[in-house]
Coordinates of C-alpha atoms in Angstrom, one line a residue:
M1 CA 15.8 20.2 7.2
S2 CA 15.6 17.4 9.8
G3 CA 13.0 14.5 9.6
K4 CA 11.0 12.3 6.9
F5 CA 10.0 14.6 3.8
R6 CA 6.3 13.6 2.9
A7 CA 4.8 13.0 -0.2
I8 CA 0.1 12.8 -1.0
I9 CA -0.6 11.9 -4.0
A10 CA -4.3 11.9 -5.8
G11 CA -4.9 8.9 -7.8
G12 CA -4.3 5.1 -6.9
G13 CA -3.7 4.6 -11.0
F14 CA -0.5 3.2 -12.5
G15 CA 1.6 6.6 -12.4
G16 CA 0.4 7.2 -8.7
L17 CA 1.5 3.5 -7.7
T18 CA 4.6 3.9 -9.2
A19 CA 5.4 7.5 -8.0
A20 CA 4.3 5.9 -4.3
T21 CA 6.4 3.0 -4.2
A22 CA 9.4 5.0 -5.8
L23 CA 9.6 7.9 -3.1
A24 CA 8.7 5.6 -0.4
Q25 CA 12.1 3.7 -1.3
R26 CA 13.8 6.6 -1.5
G27 CA 12.9 7.2 2.2
W28 CA 9.5 9.7 1.8
S29 CA 6.9 9.4 4.0
V30 CA 3.4 8.6 1.3
T31 CA 0.4 8.4 1.3
I32 CA -2.4 8.0 -1.8
Y33 CA -5.6 9.2 -1.8
E34 CA -8.0 7.6 -3.9
R35 CA -11.7 8.8 -4.9
Q36 CA -13.0 5.2 -6.0
P37 CA -14.1 3.1 -3.1
E38 CA -10.9 0.3 -4.2
L39 CA -8.3 0.6 -6.2
R40 CA -9.5 -1.0 -9.7
A41 CA -8.7 -1.4 -13.6
A42 CA -11.1 -1.4 -16.4
G43 CA -11.2 -5.0 -17.6
A44 CA -8.8 -5.2 -20.5
G45 CA -5.3 -5.5 -21.3
I46 CA -2.3 -3.5 -21.6
Y47 CA 0.7 -3.4 -23.0
I48 CA 4.3 -3.5 -21.4
W49 CA 7.1 -2.8 -23.4
E50 CA 10.7 -3.0 -23.0
N51 CA 10.7 0.4 -21.2
G52 CA 7.9 -0.4 -19.1
L53 CA 9.1 -3.8 -17.7
R54 CA 12.6 -1.6 -17.0
I55 CA 10.8 0.3 -14.2
L56 CA 9.0 -2.9 -12.6
E57 CA 12.0 -4.2 -12.2
A58 CA 13.1 -1.2 -10.7
L59 CA 10.2 -1.1 -8.1
G60 CA 10.6 -4.8 -7.7
A61 CA 6.8 -5.0 -9.0
D62 CA 5.6 -8.6 -9.2
V63 CA 3.6 -8.4 -12.9
V64 CA 5.1 -10.4 -15.1
T65 CA 5.0 -14.6 -14.8
K66 CA 6.0 -17.4 -16.7
D67 CA 2.0 -17.5 -18.5
S68 CA 2.4 -13.7 -20.0
F69 CA 2.2 -13.2 -23.5
R70 CA 5.5 -11.6 -25.3
G71 CA 4.4 -11.1 -28.9
L72 CA 7.4 -11.0 -31.3
A73 CA 5.5 -8.8 -33.5
M74 CA 3.0 -6.2 -34.5
E75 CA 1.5 -7.7 -37.7
Q76 CA -0.5 -5.1 -39.6
R77 CA -3.5 -6.6 -42.0
G78 CA -5.3 -4.6 -44.2
H79 CA -9.8 -5.0 -45.5
N80 CA -8.6 -8.4 -47.7
D81 CA -6.8 -9.7 -44.4
G82 CA -3.2 -9.2 -46.6
V83 CA -0.2 -8.4 -44.6
L84 CA 0.5 -5.0 -44.9
D85 CA 3.8 -5.0 -42.2
P86 CA 5.0 -7.9 -40.4
G87 CA 5.8 -5.8 -37.5
D88 CA 8.9 -8.2 -35.7
F89 CA 10.6 -6.4 -32.8
P90 CA 14.2 -6.2 -32.8
P91 CA 15.7 -8.9 -30.4
S92 CA 16.5 -6.0 -27.7
V93 CA 12.6 -4.9 -27.2
R94 CA 10.5 -7.3 -25.4
L95 CA 7.0 -6.2 -25.7
I96 CA 4.7 -8.5 -22.7
T97 CA 0.7 -7.8 -22.4
V98 CA -1.3 -8.4 -19.2
T99 CA -4.8 -7.1 -18.0
R100 CA -4.9 -3.9 -16.5
K101 CA -5.9 -5.7 -13.3
D102 CA -2.6 -7.7 -12.7
L103 CA -0.4 -4.3 -13.6
L104 CA -2.4 -2.9 -10.8
A105 CA -2.2 -5.3 -8.5
G106 CA 1.6 -5.9 -8.5
L107 CA 2.1 -2.0 -8.4
R108 CA 0.1 -1.8 -5.6
A109 CA 1.6 -4.8 -3.5
A110 CA 5.1 -2.8 -3.8
A111 CA 3.8 0.0 -2.7
E112 CA 2.3 -1.8 0.3
K113 CA 5.9 -3.4 0.9
A114 CA 7.2 -0.2 0.5
G115 CA 5.0 1.3 3.2
V116 CA 2.9 3.7 1.2
E117 CA -0.8 4.2 3.0
I118 CA -3.7 3.9 0.7
R119 CA -6.4 5.8 1.1
T120 CA -10.0 5.1 -0.6
S121 CA -13.3 7.0 -1.0
A122 CA -11.3 10.1 -0.8
E123 CA -12.1 12.2 -3.7
V124 CA -9.1 15.0 -4.7
I125 CA -11.5 18.5 -5.5
G126 CA -8.5 20.8 -6.0
A127 CA -4.8 21.5 -5.2
G128 CA -2.2 24.3 -4.3
S129 CA 0.7 24.9 -5.1
E130 CA 2.2 24.4 -1.6
G131 CA 2.1 20.9 -1.8
D132 CA -1.6 20.5 -0.6
L133 CA -4.4 18.5 -1.9
H134 CA -8.3 19.6 -1.1
F135 CA -11.1 17.3 -0.7
T136 CA -14.8 16.6 -0.5
G137 CA -16.3 18.1 2.6
A138 CA -13.7 21.3 3.0
H139 CA -10.9 18.8 4.0
S140 CA -7.4 19.9 2.9
E141 CA -3.8 17.9 3.4
K142 CA -0.4 19.8 3.1
A143 CA 2.9 18.1 2.5
D144 CA 6.1 18.9 1.1
L145 CA 5.2 17.4 -2.2
A146 CA 1.8 16.6 -3.7
I147 CA 1.1 14.9 -7.0
G148 CA -1.6 15.0 -9.6
A149 CA -2.1 11.6 -10.7
D150 CA -6.0 12.0 -11.0
G151 CA -6.5 11.4 -14.5
V152 CA -7.2 13.2 -17.5
W153 CA -10.3 15.3 -15.8
S154 CA -7.3 16.2 -13.3
M155 CA -8.8 18.4 -11.2
V156 CA -5.0 18.7 -9.9
R157 CA -4.1 19.6 -13.3
R158 CA -7.1 22.7 -13.7
S159 CA -7.0 23.7 -10.0
L160 CA -3.1 25.2 -10.8
G161 CA -4.0 26.6 -14.1
L162 CA -2.0 23.9 -16.2
E163 CA -3.9 23.0 -18.9
L164 CA -3.7 24.4 -22.1
F165 CA -6.3 22.0 -23.7
H166 CA -7.9 18.9 -23.3
Q167 CA -9.3 17.5 -26.4
Q168 CA -11.1 14.1 -26.7
T169 CA -11.0 12.6 -30.3
D170 CA -13.2 11.5 -33.2
E171 CA -12.4 7.7 -33.0
G172 CA -12.4 5.5 -30.3
A173 CA -12.7 1.9 -28.8
L174 CA -14.8 -1.2 -27.2
R175 CA -12.8 -3.5 -24.8
T176 CA -13.0 -6.3 -24.0
I177 CA -11.1 -9.4 -22.8
I178 CA -12.1 -13.2 -24.2
P179 CA -11.7 -16.6 -23.9
G180 CA -9.5 -17.8 -26.4
T181 CA -5.8 -19.6 -27.2
P182 CA -2.1 -18.8 -29.1
E183 CA -4.5 -21.7 -32.0
D184 CA -7.1 -18.9 -32.1
L185 CA -4.9 -16.8 -34.3
G186 CA -4.0 -19.7 -36.9
P187 CA -0.7 -21.0 -38.0
D188 CA 0.0 -17.6 -39.4
G189 CA -0.8 -15.6 -36.2
Q190 CA 1.3 -17.5 -33.8
G191 CA 3.4 -15.2 -31.5
K192 CA 2.2 -12.3 -33.1
Y193 CA -0.1 -8.9 -31.7
I194 CA -2.7 -8.4 -35.0
E195 CA -4.0 -5.2 -35.8
C196 CA -6.4 -5.4 -38.8
W197 CA -7.8 -2.6 -40.9
S198 CA -11.5 -2.1 -42.6
G199 CA -12.4 1.2 -43.8
E200 CA -12.3 3.2 -40.7
R201 CA -12.0 0.6 -38.7
R202 CA -9.8 -1.4 -36.5
F203 CA -9.7 -4.9 -34.9
L204 CA -6.8 -5.2 -32.4
I205 CA -5.9 -9.1 -31.4
T206 CA -3.9 -8.9 -28.4
P207 CA -3.0 -12.3 -26.3
L208 CA -2.7 -12.2 -22.8
N209 CA -2.1 -16.1 -21.9
D210 CA -2.9 -19.5 -22.9
R211 CA -6.3 -18.5 -21.4
E212 CA -7.5 -15.0 -22.7
I213 CA -7.1 -12.8 -25.8
Y214 CA -7.4 -9.1 -25.3
L215 CA -9.9 -7.1 -27.9
A216 CA -9.9 -3.8 -29.1
L217 CA -13.2 -3.0 -31.6
T218 CA -12.4 1.0 -33.0
C219 CA -14.2 3.0 -34.8
Q220 CA -15.3 7.0 -35.4
K221 CA -17.9 8.3 -33.6
T222 CA -20.1 8.9 -36.3
D223 CA -20.0 5.0 -36.8
L224 CA -23.4 4.1 -35.4
A225 CA -23.7 0.5 -35.6
G226 CA -19.6 -0.2 -34.4
K227 CA -19.7 1.5 -31.6
K228 CA -23.2 0.3 -30.9
S229 CA -23.5 -1.3 -27.0
P230 CA -24.2 -4.2 -26.8
L231 CA -21.7 -4.7 -29.6
D232 CA -23.4 -5.5 -33.2
K233 CA -21.7 -8.4 -33.8
D234 CA -23.0 -8.7 -37.6
S235 CA -21.7 -5.5 -38.1
W236 CA -18.0 -6.2 -37.4
K237 CA -18.0 -9.4 -38.6
T238 CA -18.9 -8.1 -42.0
S239 CA -15.8 -5.8 -41.5
F240 CA -13.8 -8.4 -40.4
P241 CA -15.1 -11.7 -41.2
R242 CA -11.5 -13.9 -40.6
W243 CA -12.1 -13.0 -37.2
S244 CA -15.9 -14.0 -36.8
H245 CA -15.2 -16.9 -34.3
L246 CA -13.8 -14.3 -31.8
I247 CA -16.3 -12.2 -32.2
D248 CA -18.7 -14.2 -31.3
R249 CA -16.9 -14.8 -27.7
T250 CA -17.1 -11.2 -27.1
D251 CA -19.8 -10.7 -23.8
Q252 CA -19.5 -7.8 -21.5
M253 CA -17.8 -5.1 -23.0
L254 CA -16.7 -1.4 -22.2
A255 CA -18.6 0.9 -24.0
W256 CA -17.2 2.8 -26.5
A257 CA -15.0 6.0 -25.2
P258 CA -13.3 8.5 -27.2
Y259 CA -9.3 9.2 -26.6
S260 CA -8.0 12.4 -24.7
I261 CA -5.9 14.3 -25.4
V262 CA -4.5 16.7 -22.9
K263 CA -1.5 19.1 -23.3
V264 CA -0.3 21.8 -20.2
R265 CA 2.0 24.7 -19.7
S266 CA 4.1 22.5 -17.0
W267 CA 4.3 20.0 -15.3
S268 CA 4.4 21.3 -12.2
A269 CA 3.5 24.6 -10.1
G270 CA 5.5 25.2 -7.0
R271 CA 5.7 21.9 -4.8
T272 CA 2.8 20.3 -6.6
A273 CA 3.3 18.6 -9.9
I274 CA 1.0 16.3 -12.3
I275 CA 2.0 12.9 -13.5
G276 CA 0.6 10.5 -16.1
D277 CA -3.1 11.3 -17.9
A278 CA -2.7 14.3 -16.1
A279 CA -0.1 15.8 -18.1
H280 CA 0.1 13.9 -20.8
A281 CA -2.6 12.3 -22.1
Q282 CA -2.9 10.1 -25.6
P283 CA -4.4 7.7 -27.5
P284 CA -3.4 4.3 -27.3
N285 CA -2.1 3.8 -30.3
L286 CA 1.9 3.2 -29.2
G287 CA 1.0 1.1 -26.8
Q288 CA 2.7 3.7 -24.1
G289 CA 0.2 5.4 -21.7
G290 CA 0.7 3.4 -19.1
G291 CA 4.3 3.1 -19.6
M292 CA 4.9 6.9 -19.9
A293 CA 3.2 7.6 -17.0
M294 CA 5.6 4.8 -15.0
Q295 CA 8.2 6.2 -16.7
S296 CA 7.8 10.0 -15.5
A297 CA 6.7 8.7 -12.0
L298 CA 10.2 7.0 -11.0
A299 CA 11.9 9.5 -12.9
L300 CA 9.9 12.3 -10.6
A301 CA 11.7 10.3 -7.5
V302 CA 15.2 10.0 -8.3
H303 CA 14.8 13.7 -9.5
L304 CA 14.2 14.9 -5.6
E305 CA 17.1 12.0 -4.4
G306 CA 19.4 13.7 -1.8
I307 CA 17.2 16.9 -1.7
A308 CA 17.7 18.0 2.1
D309 CA 15.6 21.6 1.9
R310 CA 12.0 21.3 0.8
R311 CA 12.2 24.9 -0.5
D312 CA 14.2 22.9 -3.2
I313 CA 11.7 20.8 -4.4
P314 CA 10.3 23.3 -7.1
D315 CA 14.0 23.6 -9.0
R316 CA 13.8 19.5 -8.9
L317 CA 10.7 19.3 -10.1
A318 CA 11.9 21.6 -13.5
Q319 CA 14.9 19.7 -14.2
W320 CA 12.9 16.3 -13.7
E321 CA 10.2 18.0 -16.6
A322 CA 13.3 19.5 -18.9
K323 CA 14.5 15.8 -18.4
E324 CA 11.1 13.9 -19.2
R325 CA 9.1 15.6 -20.9
P326 CA 10.4 15.5 -24.7
L327 CA 9.7 11.3 -24.8
A328 CA 6.3 12.0 -23.2
E329 CA 5.6 14.5 -26.2
H330 CA 7.4 12.5 -28.7
C331 CA 4.1 9.4 -27.8
Q332 CA 1.6 11.8 -27.7
R333 CA 2.6 13.3 -31.0
W334 CA 3.0 10.1 -33.1
S335 CA 0.1 8.4 -31.0
C336 CA -1.9 11.3 -33.0
L337 CA -0.4 11.0 -36.0
Y338 CA -0.9 6.8 -35.9
G339 CA -4.6 7.7 -35.3
E340 CA -4.8 9.8 -38.4
V341 CA -4.3 6.1 -40.6
S342 CA -7.6 5.1 -39.3
M343 CA -8.9 7.7 -41.8
L344 CA -7.5 6.7 -45.2
P345 CA -9.1 4.7 -47.4
D346 CA -7.8 0.9 -47.6
A347 CA -5.8 1.1 -50.8
T348 CA -4.5 4.4 -50.0
R349 CA -3.4 3.0 -46.1
A350 CA -2.4 0.3 -47.3
K351 CA 0.6 1.7 -49.2
L352 CA 1.1 4.2 -46.4
V353 CA 1.6 1.4 -44.2
S354 CA 3.7 -1.0 -46.2
N355 CA 6.2 2.1 -47.1
G356 CA 6.0 3.5 -43.7
M357 CA 6.9 0.8 -41.6
A358 CA 9.6 -0.3 -44.7
D359 CA 11.6 3.1 -43.0
A360 CA 14.2 2.4 -40.6
W361 CA 13.3 6.4 -39.5
V362 CA 10.0 6.0 -38.7
R363 CA 10.1 2.4 -36.9
N364 CA 12.5 3.7 -34.6
E365 CA 10.8 7.2 -34.1
I366 CA 8.1 4.5 -32.8
L367 CA 9.9 2.3 -30.7
R368 CA 11.6 5.5 -29.5
A369 CA 10.3 4.8 -26.0
A370 CA 10.4 1.2 -25.7
R371 CA 14.2 1.5 -26.9
S372 CA 14.9 4.5 -24.4
I373 CA 16.5 3.8 -20.7
P374 CA 14.1 5.4 -18.0
T375 CA 15.7 7.8 -15.7
G376 CA 16.1 5.0 -12.3
T377 CA 17.0 2.1 -14.3
E378 CA 20.4 2.7 -15.5
T379 CA 22.3 0.1 -13.8
L380 CA 19.9 -3.2 -14.7
G381 CA 21.0 -5.2 -17.2

């Protein structure tokens, strides 16, 4: 087959931009269709583990700066602020935190540098298995490959009949970024991310740089005071008195929202594939939702390298899924399991977290994705 292969992608998030960049860098002509008037990310932070950092390096995406926070531990604290697990990371595993906005901007810049075309205000309402996307206004586009990177409510997934189920959790979070410095975490909190438990509530403290701290306040859907918007500061300060000074600084917050869990029959149908939350949405408990989206997206492009005939694309997609799906589902399974801990009584949870995280096998399972070598990054140092 002569000429350049063409790919069309529904969704301009982390997975869509990664797939677009990786394909374009391998000679594909790529167009992203984003339903919003502009590419944007919610006002929150995001964790980029070692595997994600390797992917950004492979793409040439400039995201991490000298100001980005690199934590050395994820410390778990109980309802009395006692340390349940120090959570030190192995030296070989880096974790950097940035704003979602900055990650999106870095990925967009890499995509545009690679020659990706981005079209906004283009809503995809369906897809077919022949590399076709369908839009509002009875308009369709067809290419050698179509990709649904259109999130938890993916119309591409639904129209292809790939969805097994989409479940929303009873747990959800309010999220915000506040002004803050490392000193706000106290002398015992330097260089750390801190996750605090109290009853069925969690309070996650994530430094982003020397000026900003990302907070996630997690509770059950039945906790009316906990999920109230605007934030019921007094209620949350009662649960986490040590962190009243941070809670008092909260202003604009993303409203409480549950998490999604998506399971599918397959990651592709014909010459149309799904990636990221469209294929394996999961709670954010391992901080690997974005990482898994980027990892499967880069791998998709790698598996299509050297293809000469688009009729071979379905087989390549099957090979891609066989290679990448086990790790994505491992993260999804452990993220769901981790979320169940929030339902335990404080004393029981304290024992489980302390004993469980002290077990080398458990810690390795939690860090399996972070320690993985993403397809397409094998030659990096």
